[in-house]
Rosetta silent file (secondary structure, phi, psi, omega in degrees, C-alpha in Angstrom):
SEQUENCE: MCLIVSMVMPQETSTMEETLGQYLCHMRTQKGVSLEDIAKATRIDPRYLQAVEKNDFGQLPRAEVIAKAYVKAYARCLSLEEAEVLRRFTESAGTFYTESSEAICEVARKNTQKVFPEPWLTRLCSSFKTLF
SCORE:     score description
SCORE:     0.000 S_00000001
   1 L     0.000  141.292 -176.687   -0.012    0.034    0.071 S_00000001
   2 L  -109.469  144.713 -165.072    1.479    3.518   -0.854 S_00000001
   3 L  -101.017    5.187 -179.427    1.219    6.093    1.780 S_00000001
   4 L   -89.899  147.490  169.431    1.742    8.983   -0.885 S_00000001
   5 L  -106.876  101.925 -175.855   -1.226   11.007   -1.663 S_00000001
   6 L   -76.640  138.784  174.878   -0.994   12.395   -5.347 S_00000001
   7 L   -77.890   60.570  171.012   -1.650   15.624   -6.217 S_00000001
   8 L   -19.444   99.482 -168.863   -3.455   15.961   -9.376 S_00000001
   9 L  -134.912  152.318 -159.326   -2.774   18.690  -11.315 S_00000001
  10 L   -64.366  -46.319  158.917   -4.113   20.152  -14.772 S_00000001
  11 L   -28.594  -16.193 -153.918   -0.819   20.175  -16.345 S_00000001
  12 L   -65.635  100.002 -178.851   -0.552   16.620  -15.821 S_00000001
  13 L  -171.402  155.468 -164.290    0.931   15.454  -19.235 S_00000001
  14 L  -148.054  165.158  165.704    3.664   13.642  -20.919 S_00000001
  15 L   -91.440  142.746  178.129    4.927   12.883  -24.465 S_00000001
  16 L   -55.028  -22.029 -161.288    4.563    9.252  -26.098 S_00000001
  17 L   -89.553  -22.466 -173.571    8.473    9.789  -26.882 S_00000001
  18 L   -75.842  138.652  176.190    9.504    9.749  -23.602 S_00000001
  19 L   -48.632 -178.879 -178.205   11.173    6.551  -21.844 S_00000001
  20 H   -81.370  -43.436 -172.132    9.714    4.887  -19.087 S_00000001
  21 H   -84.071   -7.380  174.013   12.266    6.452  -16.777 S_00000001
  22 H   -94.238  -53.694 -161.797   11.762   10.056  -18.387 S_00000001
  23 H   -73.919  -24.629  177.100    8.182    9.511  -18.031 S_00000001
  24 H   -81.399  -18.745  166.652    7.964    8.455  -14.552 S_00000001
  25 H   -91.326   -7.523  148.077   10.536   11.101  -13.402 S_00000001
  26 H   -68.958  -54.338 -176.466    8.450   13.989  -14.973 S_00000001
  27 H   -71.218  -12.280  168.265    5.254   12.807  -13.273 S_00000001
  28 H   -79.918  -61.944  170.828    6.791   12.318  -10.173 S_00000001
  29 H   -41.658  -47.780  157.561    8.689   15.869  -10.498 S_00000001
  30 L   -44.955  -47.014 -171.231    5.181   17.213  -11.548 S_00000001
  31 L   -94.259   -8.079 -172.922    3.533   16.134   -8.626 S_00000001
  32 L   100.156   -8.417 -140.894    6.044   17.316   -5.971 S_00000001
  33 L  -104.165  110.918  160.339    7.011   13.840   -5.114 S_00000001
  34 L   -76.890  136.128  155.452   10.768   13.137   -4.010 S_00000001
  35 H   -45.331  -26.827 -174.171   12.523    9.728   -4.880 S_00000001
  36 H   -87.006  -21.265 -178.184   13.096    9.314   -1.342 S_00000001
  37 H   -72.760  -19.941 -175.169    9.175    9.628   -0.474 S_00000001
  38 H   -74.790  -58.964 -174.748    8.863    6.937   -3.251 S_00000001
  39 H   -55.560  -29.386  163.640   11.379    4.769   -1.713 S_00000001
  40 L   -98.098   22.375  164.357    9.820    4.909    1.842 S_00000001
  41 L   -86.636  -45.449 -174.042    6.502    4.246    0.401 S_00000001
  42 L  -104.087  -11.361 -164.688    7.112    1.365   -1.418 S_00000001
  43 L    63.262   51.133 -170.621    9.954    0.243    0.429 S_00000001
  44 L  -137.747  121.737 -173.618   12.239   -0.120   -2.252 S_00000001
  45 L   -20.584  117.183 -169.607   15.790    0.613   -2.414 S_00000001
  46 H   -49.995  -66.863 -174.822   16.448    4.103   -3.628 S_00000001
  47 H   -47.604  -30.152  177.875   19.094    2.903   -5.986 S_00000001
  48 H   -86.210  -13.067 -177.139   16.713    0.612   -7.902 S_00000001
  49 H   -73.618  -53.471 -173.765   14.196    3.666   -8.166 S_00000001
  50 H   -50.309  -57.230 -164.910   17.278    5.904   -9.563 S_00000001
  51 H   -57.265  -27.784 -175.064   18.140    3.007  -11.893 S_00000001
  52 H   -84.517  -22.196  167.537   14.819    3.063  -13.347 S_00000001
  53 H   -58.061  -37.770 -173.566   14.443    6.830  -13.853 S_00000001
  54 H   -90.985   -7.615 -178.025   17.706    6.329  -15.752 S_00000001
  55 L    79.303   18.444 -177.532   16.629    3.447  -17.855 S_00000001
  56 L  -102.628   64.927 -171.086   19.472    1.340  -16.318 S_00000001
  57 L   -50.138  -31.206  155.110   17.914   -1.832  -16.439 S_00000001
  58 L   -40.215  -40.484 -174.298   21.594   -3.583  -15.683 S_00000001
  59 L   -74.147  -28.338 -161.072   21.161   -2.235  -12.183 S_00000001
  60 L   -89.607  163.770 -175.462   17.605   -3.686  -11.301 S_00000001
  61 L   -50.838  164.322 -170.636   17.165   -7.349  -10.293 S_00000001
  62 L   -85.989  -29.171  169.470   17.810   -9.922  -13.238 S_00000001
  63 L   -63.756  120.554  163.572   14.087  -11.340  -12.774 S_00000001
  64 H   -51.172  -30.804  179.044   11.925   -9.394  -14.879 S_00000001
  65 H   -84.958   -2.853  146.033    9.040   -9.922  -12.527 S_00000001
  66 H   -54.976  -69.048  173.564   10.961   -8.018   -9.700 S_00000001
  67 H   -70.060    8.334  167.909   11.390   -5.322  -11.757 S_00000001
  68 H   -83.355  -58.791 -157.583    8.372   -5.261  -12.951 S_00000001
  69 H   -66.509  -53.786 -172.791    6.365   -5.400   -9.508 S_00000001
  70 H   -43.813  -34.877 -178.093    8.874   -2.212   -8.696 S_00000001
  71 H   -79.805  -34.107 -179.630    7.715   -0.337  -11.629 S_00000001
  72 H   -56.410  -51.737 -174.840    3.947   -1.111  -10.783 S_00000001
  73 H   -65.950  -66.084 -153.075    4.582   -0.081   -6.882 S_00000001
  74 H   -53.362  -59.332 -171.053    6.326    2.972   -8.222 S_00000001
  75 H   -60.320  -32.023  177.862    3.375    4.005  -10.525 S_00000001
  76 H   -68.944  -47.723  170.420    0.641    3.149   -8.137 S_00000001
  77 H   -31.142  -42.266 -171.635    2.434    6.041   -5.826 S_00000001
  78 L   -94.980   -9.813 -169.897    1.989    8.366   -8.147 S_00000001
  79 L    37.160   60.751 -171.046   -1.371    7.063   -9.357 S_00000001
  80 L   -95.905  143.547  152.084   -0.309    6.437  -12.877 S_00000001
  81 L   -25.842  146.818  158.430   -1.828    3.792  -15.460 S_00000001
  82 L   -95.030  -46.124 -167.490   -0.148    0.751  -14.498 S_00000001
  83 H   -67.255  -29.101  173.827   -0.682   -0.559  -18.113 S_00000001
  84 H   -65.717  -39.517 -158.759    0.467    2.813  -19.849 S_00000001
  85 H   -79.634  -24.013 -178.282    3.678    2.506  -17.402 S_00000001
  86 H   -74.164  -34.732  171.704    4.057   -1.430  -18.250 S_00000001
  87 H   -62.829  -47.998  170.216    3.866   -0.749  -21.888 S_00000001
  88 H   -71.139  -10.100 -179.186    6.584    1.919  -21.530 S_00000001
  89 H   -84.804  -58.179 -164.726    8.299   -0.738  -19.136 S_00000001
  90 H   -75.607  -13.438 -167.425    8.142   -3.474  -22.294 S_00000001
  91 L   -85.621  -28.346  171.517    9.293   -0.832  -24.551 S_00000001
  92 L   -67.081  -62.379 -146.205   12.361    0.231  -22.566 S_00000001
  93 L  -102.298  -20.102 -163.989   13.676   -2.666  -20.825 S_00000001
  94 H   -43.704  -56.764 -176.474   11.992   -5.621  -23.053 S_00000001
  95 H   -45.986  -45.742  178.183   15.148   -6.108  -25.268 S_00000001
  96 H   -77.800   -4.312  167.769   17.329   -6.416  -21.852 S_00000001
  97 H   -98.630  -44.212 -170.186   15.096   -8.875  -20.241 S_00000001
  98 H   -66.521  -16.759 -170.887   14.599  -10.883  -23.689 S_00000001
  99 H   -94.815  -37.365  158.651   18.405  -11.237  -24.224 S_00000001
 100 H   -36.940  -45.818 -177.642   18.826  -12.076  -20.146 S_00000001
 101 H   -82.125  -24.943 -173.542   16.518  -14.524  -20.601 S_00000001
 102 H   -77.732   -8.156 -175.332   17.889  -16.373  -23.832 S_00000001
 103 H  -100.157    0.284  154.770   21.506  -16.261  -22.364 S_00000001
 104 H   -66.663  -50.926 -175.102   19.749  -18.044  -19.094 S_00000001
 105 H   -79.584  -14.793  147.751   18.452  -20.508  -21.303 S_00000001
 106 H   -54.127  -50.287  177.977   21.695  -20.826  -22.917 S_00000001
 107 H   -59.250  -47.519  155.293   23.202  -21.612  -19.959 S_00000001
 108 H   -21.367  -58.132 -177.828   20.434  -24.179  -19.079 S_00000001
 109 H   -73.045  -57.110 -173.761   21.002  -25.902  -22.096 S_00000001
 110 H   -57.601  -48.156 -170.860   24.706  -25.972  -21.604 S_00000001
 111 H   -56.546  -25.904 -162.438   24.590  -27.378  -18.000 S_00000001
 112 H   -77.448  -41.956  171.882   21.704  -29.784  -18.985 S_00000001
 113 H   -49.436  -40.629 -174.369   24.393  -30.887  -21.533 S_00000001
 114 H   -79.463  -84.378 -149.598   26.916  -31.513  -18.874 S_00000001
 115 H   -62.761  -39.647 -175.630   24.468  -33.266  -16.285 S_00000001
 116 L  -125.471  103.224  152.271   23.247  -36.181  -19.265 S_00000001
 117 L   -63.221  -51.673 -175.796   26.566  -36.609  -21.487 S_00000001
 118 L   -77.188  145.532 -174.273   25.173  -39.776  -22.604 S_00000001
 119 H   -70.999  -48.111 -157.125   22.510  -39.816  -25.450 S_00000001
 120 H   -61.110  -25.757  171.314   21.091  -42.826  -24.266 S_00000001
 121 H   -75.833  -26.281  179.228   19.828  -41.230  -20.451 S_00000001
 122 H   -76.572  -24.155 -152.025   18.650  -38.249  -22.425 S_00000001
 123 H  -103.480  -41.844 -170.876   16.183  -40.595  -24.431 S_00000001
 124 H   -62.305  -54.186  171.197   15.834  -42.707  -21.170 S_00000001
 125 H   -40.907  -70.110  177.838   14.575  -39.384  -19.846 S_00000001
 126 H   -46.118  -64.035  154.533   12.633  -38.357  -22.413 S_00000001
 127 H   -19.627  -87.922  176.253   10.670  -41.849  -22.245 S_00000001
 128 H   -32.393  -38.822  168.196    9.679  -41.077  -18.795 S_00000001
 129 H   -61.128  -48.699 -163.869    8.333  -37.827  -19.547 S_00000001
 130 H   -57.106  -62.809  166.738    6.327  -39.218  -22.253 S_00000001
 131 H   -58.558  -31.685 -178.300    4.688  -42.025  -20.025 S_00000001
 132 L  -105.631    0.000    0.000    4.070  -39.831  -17.157 S_00000001
């Protein structure tokens, strides 16, 4: 639950060209809320919030679901539409997390090959999967 009460101002607008970080920073400053206030209300480490505002997704947790949760909590504190914020997240961070996921899958494939070096064992495991 967010403790910040947002003040809706008449000039509350942003451009579609803004990245996620630019959009959040713009809306936060427009509402007169400090980054420290967001950190206290969401209990998210300020360095992660700064990373979001700088679009530095490499500083966020590697799990995309956690990064999205941070961004959604930030958006709730500013009373922003979560769908819009998540759309911007996907546009800004999508390739970062896609590349991370692909790298993780590649490591998993390599590790699986090391665990099951014998082809007959791989076939045996596949047979069990088919049976169950």
